[in-house]
Amino acid sequence: PAAMSRRVVRQSKFRHVFGQPVKADQMYEDIRVSKVTCDSSFCAVNPKFVAIIVESGGGGAFIVLPLAKTGRVDKNHPLVTGHTAPVLDIDWCPHNDNVIASASEDATVMVWQIPDYVPMRNITEPVVTLEGHSKRVSIISWHPTARNVLLSAGCDNLVILWNVGTGEMLLALDDMHTDLIYNVGWNRNGSLLVTTCKDKKVRIIDPRKQQVVAEKDKPHDGVRPIRAIFMADGKIFTTGFSKMSERQLALWDLNNFEEPIALQEMDTSNGVLLPFYDADSSIVYLCGKGDSSIRYFEITDEAPYVHYLNTYSSKEPQRGMGFMPKRGLDVSKCEIARFFKLHERKCEPIVMTVPRKSDLFQDDLYPDTPGPEPALEADEWLSGKDAEPILISLRDGYVPIKNRELKVVKKNILDNKPPPGPRRSHSGCDPNVSQPALQEVLEEIRALKETVQAHEKRISDLENKLCQFTNGTD
């Protein structure tokens, strides 16, 4: 009878996922990781680069390293500097591995083009600067399937959606959050957002209708910050704290947002748990800030829904964490996740693998995964279209595409109606400017443009002349 009552062990190919740090020479050393107190992950990675927010005197900066450039980082390695106050969040564009966005305490969002070669000096000129927040901006996140759509959320309790390709504000979600926004996440096709807020609510928002379509008050009773992310099937996964300050995780079904379908207590550590989700394997990895471990769970359709798999433990606590998209992994080594763990002075990649005896491509570990092509243009998405991510096979591994320029075509200022939402008063745009003064500025712009055109024509004439001289000397 004892044998009969033994628990049947759940079958899962991920029961034996194990994590390993890379060898010492494969780390990135001598990086002064930012000390800003903010629950951001401080690190963003893609198949080409690792970007890390760093300490910087008198402004805000992050460093971008080609993935292969491991070892000691030269102290003169160029930085991306342009913000006038600390950088709080960075996010690589999912559709262009050379484009990254940064959010800062200076109330702006900047979008940068990173060249494939290491530049000689600091990158100081963003491709576009997005101004619309009145307080520091602590969260940015690219739309998963629409080209050039970027979300930012600030300490003004405002969520703004931008079209980076035109530099304009698409939508401002301003009356939804009564307090500081902790985190914002897209669902798989980018039709909905989930947000968590200091007012202890989790909200599901339809950004294009500008309305909250579902909300849950106090998914976790404790006062410390809550995080929430969408699963691929539309469920919501949250982390938070109980009344007794124990860390919890929970899984929710939007069709019945009253009770969680799973709720687990973890421990009494006080670091906020950052959840990282891999939709292909349905695994959630929880990295606590200040923890020295990564716990991971498989999410399935049968009770108890959230299945503990294992814990990767190390000696040193993590200051932040980057999470590689699936197409940046080494499929020949059965790698199913790679983390970039930040210490005070270095970044340590941690590789998660499923041990397999065969060298063949393991297609059960690597279903087709979102590739770098967007499924929609920004205006298609804004007009109401939805599209699932365009998937690619990893059978032969993924080879990053050559550098593609991000083109920003600013809309003509005169045709542009002001976007919805609060205007920044201190951006120097006084709504009460008199007509003549406005006329004067426009005249001056027009005159300068004509001068520039005249100069350009003169240059072109001179170049033609030069050609004649050089042809003549042949």
mmCIF file of N, CA and C in Angstrom, residues 175-178 193-195 197 199-205 211-219 236 252-254 256-259:
data_model
loop_
_atom_site.group_PDB
_atom_site.id
_atom_site.type_symbol
_atom_site.label_atom_id
_atom_site.label_comp_id
_atom_site.label_asym_id
_atom_site.label_seq_id
_atom_site.Cartn_x
_atom_site.Cartn_y
_atom_site.Cartn_z
ATOM 1 N N ASP A 175 -5.650 58.987 -16.825
ATOM 2 C CA ASP A 175 -6.504 59.001 -15.631
ATOM 3 C C ASP A 175 -6.693 57.620 -15.033
ATOM 4 N N MET A 176 -5.716 56.727 -15.254
ATOM 5 C CA MET A 176 -5.954 55.339 -14.857
ATOM 6 C C MET A 176 -5.284 54.949 -13.552
ATOM 7 N N HIS A 177 -4.134 55.552 -13.289
ATOM 8 C CA HIS A 177 -3.365 55.164 -12.100
ATOM 9 C C HIS A 177 -3.359 56.313 -11.105
ATOM 10 N N THR A 178 -3.707 55.970 -9.858
ATOM 11 C CA THR A 178 -3.804 57.036 -8.853
ATOM 12 C C THR A 178 -2.480 57.212 -8.117
ATOM 13 N N LEU A 193 -2.439 45.623 -22.036
ATOM 14 C CA LEU A 193 -1.358 45.872 -21.087
ATOM 15 C C LEU A 193 -1.780 45.367 -19.723
ATOM 16 N N VAL A 194 -0.808 44.937 -18.925
ATOM 17 C CA VAL A 194 -1.065 44.704 -17.502
ATOM 18 C C VAL A 194 -0.165 45.671 -16.744
ATOM 19 N N THR A 195 -0.721 46.332 -15.730
ATOM 20 C CA THR A 195 0.091 47.246 -14.922
ATOM 21 C C THR A 195 -0.100 46.935 -13.442
ATOM 22 N N CYS A 197 0.545 48.880 -9.534
ATOM 23 C CA CYS A 197 0.605 50.258 -9.075
ATOM 24 C C CYS A 197 0.667 50.276 -7.550
ATOM 25 N N ASP A 199 -1.121 51.786 -5.652
ATOM 26 C CA ASP A 199 -2.461 51.759 -5.043
ATOM 27 C C ASP A 199 -2.962 50.326 -4.863
ATOM 28 N N LYS A 200 -2.033 49.348 -5.019
ATOM 29 C CA LYS A 200 -2.292 47.914 -4.766
ATOM 30 C C LYS A 200 -3.250 47.273 -5.774
ATOM 31 N N LYS A 201 -3.412 47.884 -6.936
ATOM 32 C CA LYS A 201 -4.279 47.287 -7.947
ATOM 33 C C LYS A 201 -3.455 46.744 -9.105
ATOM 34 N N VAL A 202 -3.941 45.614 -9.667
ATOM 35 C CA VAL A 202 -3.433 45.141 -10.957
ATOM 36 C C VAL A 202 -4.512 45.490 -11.974
ATOM 37 N N ARG A 203 -4.108 46.181 -13.049
ATOM 38 C CA ARG A 203 -5.088 46.596 -14.055
ATOM 39 C C ARG A 203 -4.762 45.949 -15.403
ATOM 40 N N ILE A 204 -5.809 45.540 -16.103
ATOM 41 C CA ILE A 204 -5.669 45.099 -17.489
ATOM 42 C C ILE A 204 -6.243 46.235 -18.332
ATOM 43 N N ILE A 205 -5.423 46.768 -19.238
ATOM 44 C CA ILE A 205 -5.805 47.974 -19.968
ATOM 45 C C ILE A 205 -5.834 47.691 -21.467
ATOM 46 N N GLN A 211 -9.102 52.258 -21.924
ATOM 47 C CA GLN A 211 -9.929 51.897 -20.775
ATOM 48 C C GLN A 211 -9.377 50.678 -20.042
ATOM 49 N N VAL A 212 -9.701 50.637 -18.741
ATOM 50 C CA VAL A 212 -9.343 49.488 -17.909
ATOM 51 C C VAL A 212 -10.409 48.430 -18.126
ATOM 52 N N VAL A 213 -10.009 47.248 -18.624
ATOM 53 C CA VAL A 213 -11.024 46.235 -18.930
ATOM 54 C C VAL A 213 -11.181 45.224 -17.792
ATOM 55 N N ALA A 214 -10.230 45.188 -16.861
ATOM 56 C CA ALA A 214 -10.365 44.323 -15.688
ATOM 57 C C ALA A 214 -9.388 44.833 -14.642
ATOM 58 N N GLU A 215 -9.741 44.675 -13.374
ATOM 59 C CA GLU A 215 -8.750 45.021 -12.352
ATOM 60 C C GLU A 215 -8.935 44.170 -11.119
ATOM 61 N N LYS A 216 -7.841 44.008 -10.379
ATOM 62 C CA LYS A 216 -7.883 43.211 -9.158
ATOM 63 C C LYS A 216 -7.260 44.050 -8.049
ATOM 64 N N ASP A 217 -8.021 44.256 -6.999
ATOM 65 C CA ASP A 217 -7.513 45.004 -5.855
ATOM 66 C C ASP A 217 -6.755 44.045 -4.935
ATOM 67 N N LYS A 218 -5.593 44.428 -4.485
ATOM 68 C CA LYS A 218 -4.792 43.630 -3.547
ATOM 69 C C LYS A 218 -4.626 42.165 -3.934
ATOM 70 N N PRO A 219 -4.016 41.868 -5.068
ATOM 71 C CA PRO A 219 -3.733 40.463 -5.379
ATOM 72 C C PRO A 219 -2.801 39.855 -4.333
ATOM 73 N N ILE A 236 -2.527 35.809 -16.059
ATOM 74 C CA ILE A 236 -1.639 36.800 -15.457
ATOM 75 C C ILE A 236 -0.857 36.152 -14.320
ATOM 76 N N TRP A 252 -3.432 34.036 -12.253
ATOM 77 C CA TRP A 252 -4.814 34.508 -12.309
ATOM 78 C C TRP A 252 -5.407 34.263 -13.685
ATOM 79 N N ASP A 253 -6.704 33.969 -13.687
ATOM 80 C CA ASP A 253 -7.431 33.833 -14.937
ATOM 81 C C ASP A 253 -8.332 35.057 -15.067
ATOM 82 N N LEU A 254 -8.220 35.771 -16.176
ATOM 83 C CA LEU A 254 -8.977 37.022 -16.315
ATOM 84 C C LEU A 254 -10.485 36.801 -16.348
ATOM 85 N N ASN A 256 -12.045 35.017 -14.373
ATOM 86 C CA ASN A 256 -12.496 35.050 -12.989
ATOM 87 C C ASN A 256 -11.372 35.646 -12.158
ATOM 88 N N PHE A 257 -11.353 36.970 -12.110
ATOM 89 C CA PHE A 257 -10.217 37.673 -11.510
ATOM 90 C C PHE A 257 -10.332 37.734 -9.982
ATOM 91 N N GLU A 258 -11.381 37.100 -9.433
ATOM 92 C CA GLU A 258 -11.600 37.194 -7.987
ATOM 93 C C GLU A 258 -10.547 36.417 -7.198
ATOM 94 N N GLU A 259 -10.416 35.134 -7.553
ATOM 95 C CA GLU A 259 -9.527 34.245 -6.788
ATOM 96 C C GLU A 259 -8.383 33.790 -7.677
#
